[in-house]
Tab-separated table of N, CA and C in Angstrom:
chain	number	residue	atom	x	y	z
E	1346	UNK	N	16.081	-39.328	-24.753
E	1346	UNK	CA	15.394	-40.654	-24.320
E	1346	UNK	C	15.447	-40.539	-22.838
E	1347	UNK	N	16.310	-39.411	-22.334
E	1347	UNK	CA	16.465	-39.242	-20.882
E	1347	UNK	C	15.114	-38.580	-20.532
E	1348	UNK	N	14.611	-37.397	-21.210
E	1348	UNK	CA	13.681	-36.779	-21.031
E	1348	UNK	C	12.448	-37.577	-20.893
E	1349	UNK	N	12.249	-38.543	-21.797
E	1349	UNK	CA	10.923	-39.268	-21.851
E	1349	UNK	C	11.142	-40.171	-20.702
E	1350	UNK	N	12.094	-40.737	-20.266
E	1350	UNK	CA	12.286	-41.564	-18.938
E	1350	UNK	C	12.068	-40.701	-17.781
E	1351	UNK	N	12.392	-39.803	-17.779
E	1351	UNK	CA	12.119	-38.875	-16.485
E	1351	UNK	C	10.672	-38.410	-16.593
E	1352	UNK	N	10.164	-38.277	-17.485
E	1352	UNK	CA	8.674	-37.786	-17.900
E	1352	UNK	C	7.800	-38.999	-17.422
E	1353	UNK	N	8.233	-40.176	-17.747
E	1353	UNK	CA	7.529	-41.198	-17.568
E	1353	UNK	C	7.535	-41.616	-16.016
E	1354	UNK	N	8.579	-41.256	-15.563
E	1354	UNK	CA	8.644	-41.623	-13.748
E	1354	UNK	C	7.413	-41.050	-12.887
E	1355	UNK	N	6.916	-39.998	-13.648
E	1355	UNK	CA	6.077	-39.260	-12.835
E	1355	UNK	C	4.782	-38.798	-13.675
E	1356	UNK	N	4.549	-39.810	-14.545
E	1356	UNK	CA	3.553	-39.292	-15.390
E	1356	UNK	C	2.323	-40.115	-14.788
E	1357	UNK	N	1.186	-39.426	-15.266
E	1357	UNK	CA	-0.048	-40.369	-14.631
E	1357	UNK	C	-0.279	-41.594	-15.320
E	1358	UNK	N	-1.053	-42.600	-14.799
E	1358	UNK	CA	-1.324	-43.834	-15.521
E	1358	UNK	C	-1.889	-43.507	-16.680
E	1359	UNK	N	-1.426	-44.361	-17.737
E	1359	UNK	CA	-1.934	-44.304	-19.121
E	1359	UNK	C	-1.243	-42.818	-19.908
E	1360	UNK	N	-0.565	-42.176	-19.357
E	1360	UNK	CA	0.013	-40.938	-20.137
E	1360	UNK	C	1.544	-40.915	-20.206
E	1361	UNK	N	1.984	-42.116	-20.558
E	1361	UNK	CA	3.531	-42.038	-20.735
E	1361	UNK	C	3.666	-41.722	-22.305
E	1362	UNK	N	4.757	-41.280	-22.466
E	1362	UNK	CA	5.389	-40.688	-23.768
E	1362	UNK	C	6.671	-41.196	-24.350
E	1363	UNK	N	6.294	-41.608	-25.716
E	1363	UNK	CA	7.849	-41.911	-26.110
E	1363	UNK	C	8.831	-40.571	-26.541
E	1364	UNK	N	9.897	-40.948	-26.682
E	1364	UNK	CA	11.033	-39.902	-26.793
E	1364	UNK	C	10.473	-39.283	-28.058
E	1365	UNK	N	9.874	-39.680	-29.328
E	1365	UNK	CA	9.260	-39.163	-30.357
E	1365	UNK	C	8.446	-38.208	-29.819
E	1366	UNK	N	7.528	-38.703	-29.071
E	1366	UNK	CA	6.249	-37.883	-28.877
E	1366	UNK	C	6.886	-36.601	-27.719
E	1367	UNK	N	7.814	-36.619	-26.824
E	1367	UNK	CA	8.411	-35.435	-26.297
E	1367	UNK	C	9.153	-34.396	-27.012
E	1368	UNK	N	9.801	-34.974	-28.184
E	1368	UNK	CA	10.509	-34.256	-29.064
E	1368	UNK	C	9.288	-33.323	-29.561
E	1369	UNK	N	8.325	-33.930	-30.157
E	1369	UNK	CA	7.277	-33.258	-30.857
E	1369	UNK	C	6.640	-32.317	-30.185
E	1370	UNK	N	6.387	-32.837	-28.555
E	1370	UNK	CA	6.010	-31.709	-27.725
E	1370	UNK	C	6.921	-30.428	-27.448
E	1371	UNK	N	8.295	-30.912	-27.342
E	1371	UNK	CA	8.923	-29.718	-27.069
E	1371	UNK	C	9.026	-28.671	-28.133
E	1372	UNK	N	9.265	-29.140	-29.627
E	1372	UNK	CA	9.214	-28.462	-30.856
E	1372	UNK	C	8.026	-27.564	-30.975
E	1373	UNK	N	6.979	-28.040	-30.495
E	1373	UNK	CA	5.531	-27.151	-30.683
E	1373	UNK	C	5.624	-25.853	-29.432
E	1374	UNK	N	6.165	-26.381	-28.517
E	1374	UNK	CA	6.079	-25.749	-27.088
E	1374	UNK	C	7.453	-24.654	-27.343
E	1375	UNK	N	8.538	-24.899	-27.804
E	1375	UNK	CA	9.771	-24.167	-27.922
E	1375	UNK	C	9.551	-22.768	-28.444
E	1376	UNK	N	8.719	-22.868	-29.321
E	1376	UNK	CA	8.540	-21.364	-30.240
E	1376	UNK	C	7.726	-20.609	-29.453
E	1377	UNK	N	6.769	-21.079	-28.602
E	1377	UNK	CA	6.025	-20.271	-27.526
E	1377	UNK	C	6.576	-19.791	-26.566
E	1378	UNK	N	7.722	-20.517	-26.097
E	1378	UNK	CA	8.620	-20.224	-25.022
E	1378	UNK	C	9.556	-18.806	-25.466
E	1379	UNK	N	9.944	-19.166	-26.538
E	1379	UNK	CA	11.139	-18.084	-27.030
E	1379	UNK	C	10.238	-17.104	-27.307
E	1380	UNK	N	8.623	-16.875	-27.791
E	1380	UNK	CA	8.187	-15.891	-28.237
E	1380	UNK	C	8.023	-15.173	-26.534
E	1381	UNK	N	7.497	-15.672	-25.790
E	1381	UNK	CA	7.429	-15.337	-24.256
E	1381	UNK	C	8.476	-14.510	-23.824
E	1382	UNK	N	9.742	-15.304	-23.724
E	1382	UNK	CA	10.830	-14.877	-23.404
E	1382	UNK	C	11.227	-13.643	-24.095
E	1383	UNK	N	11.342	-13.203	-25.295
E	1383	UNK	CA	11.442	-12.193	-26.141
E	1383	UNK	C	10.631	-11.056	-25.550
E	1384	UNK	N	9.484	-11.096	-25.135
E	1384	UNK	CA	8.417	-10.197	-24.622
E	1384	UNK	C	8.907	-9.712	-23.504
E	1385	UNK	N	9.072	-10.877	-22.777
E	1385	UNK	CA	9.678	-10.541	-21.146
E	1385	UNK	C	10.996	-9.803	-21.119
E	1386	UNK	N	11.906	-10.113	-22.042
E	1386	UNK	CA	13.224	-9.468	-21.813
E	1386	UNK	C	13.019	-8.211	-22.601
E	1387	UNK	N	12.177	-7.790	-23.532
E	1387	UNK	CA	12.046	-6.647	-24.003
E	1387	UNK	C	11.453	-5.422	-23.188
E	1388	UNK	N	10.330	-5.874	-22.300
E	1388	UNK	CA	9.494	-5.294	-21.567
E	1388	UNK	C	10.382	-5.080	-19.984
E	1389	UNK	N	10.858	-6.089	-19.624
E	1389	UNK	CA	11.615	-5.986	-18.373
E	1389	UNK	C	12.748	-4.930	-18.439
E	1390	UNK	N	13.527	-5.018	-19.880
E	1390	UNK	CA	14.547	-3.887	-20.150
E	1390	UNK	C	13.952	-2.507	-20.241
E	1391	UNK	N	12.778	-2.386	-20.672
E	1391	UNK	CA	12.281	-0.896	-20.669
E	1391	UNK	C	11.785	-0.586	-19.784
E	1392	UNK	N	11.175	-1.429	-18.688
E	1392	UNK	CA	10.509	-0.616	-17.452
E	1392	UNK	C	11.132	-1.371	-16.346
E	1393	UNK	N	12.594	-0.953	-16.138
E	1393	UNK	CA	13.198	-1.777	-15.172
E	1393	UNK	C	12.932	-1.196	-13.743
E	1394	UNK	N	12.373	0.251	-13.621
E	1394	UNK	CA	12.279	0.717	-12.300
E	1394	UNK	C	10.704	1.119	-11.870
E	1395	UNK	N	10.351	0.774	-10.815
E	1395	UNK	CA	9.185	0.928	-10.177
E	1395	UNK	C	8.085	0.242	-10.696
E	1396	UNK	N	8.363	-1.150	-11.105
E	1396	UNK	CA	7.056	-1.955	-11.524
E	1396	UNK	C	7.459	-3.357	-10.972
E	1397	UNK	N	6.602	-3.969	-10.352
E	1397	UNK	CA	6.546	-5.109	-9.866
E	1397	UNK	C	6.647	-6.379	-10.904
E	1398	UNK	N	6.953	-7.500	-10.572
E	1398	UNK	CA	6.934	-8.653	-11.449
E	1398	UNK	C	5.891	-9.119	-12.067
E	1399	UNK	N	4.720	-8.588	-11.206
E	1399	UNK	CA	3.274	-8.909	-11.565
E	1399	UNK	C	3.082	-7.904	-12.601
E	1400	UNK	N	3.385	-6.757	-12.522
E	1400	UNK	CA	2.822	-5.463	-13.340
E	1400	UNK	C	3.436	-6.156	-14.622
E	1401	UNK	N	4.804	-6.583	-14.728
E	1401	UNK	CA	5.422	-6.656	-15.808
E	1401	UNK	C	4.958	-7.822	-16.541
E	1402	UNK	N	4.587	-8.707	-15.817
E	1402	UNK	CA	3.865	-10.164	-16.382
E	1402	UNK	C	2.524	-9.649	-17.121
E	1403	UNK	N	1.847	-8.863	-16.404
E	1403	UNK	CA	0.586	-8.238	-17.282
E	1403	UNK	C	0.818	-7.804	-18.559
E	1404	UNK	N	1.972	-6.956	-18.559
E	1404	UNK	CA	2.234	-6.113	-19.596
E	1404	UNK	C	2.749	-7.290	-20.839
E	1405	UNK	N	3.529	-8.033	-20.346
E	1405	UNK	CA	4.069	-9.191	-21.452
E	1405	UNK	C	2.774	-9.888	-21.700
E	1406	UNK	N	2.058	-10.139	-20.806
E	1406	UNK	CA	0.741	-10.901	-21.396
E	1406	UNK	C	0.225	-10.319	-22.613
E	1407	UNK	N	-0.284	-8.973	-22.231
E	1407	UNK	CA	-0.776	-8.357	-23.472
E	1407	UNK	C	-0.088	-7.928	-24.465
E	1408	UNK	N	1.080	-7.741	-24.450
E	1408	UNK	CA	2.040	-7.763	-25.894
E	1408	UNK	C	2.171	-9.242	-26.370
E	1409	UNK	N	2.240	-10.225	-25.929
E	1409	UNK	CA	2.324	-11.637	-26.236
E	1409	UNK	C	1.129	-11.938	-26.855
E	1410	UNK	N	-0.126	-11.579	-26.462
E	1410	UNK	CA	-1.446	-11.870	-26.922
E	1410	UNK	C	-1.577	-11.140	-28.412
E	1411	UNK	N	-0.979	-9.811	-28.315
E	1411	UNK	CA	-1.083	-9.114	-29.655
E	1411	UNK	C	-0.184	-9.448	-31.173
E	1412	UNK	N	0.858	-10.113	-30.540
E	1412	UNK	CA	1.994	-10.747	-31.562
E	1412	UNK	C	1.113	-11.777	-32.706
């Protein structure tokens, strides 16, 4: 309920969401977030030195799209 209330404070007109809609959105999104985080952790631990965050992000993007 708090998430829906917070979202609705800043939502554009006509784009309000119910608590159920917010939960459904998070359930669909959380798997993608977890997948990305796993790739980021693996690559950042493997290539720690000499790589910028931008280079790491490019490597994560390549790996994440292959899975």
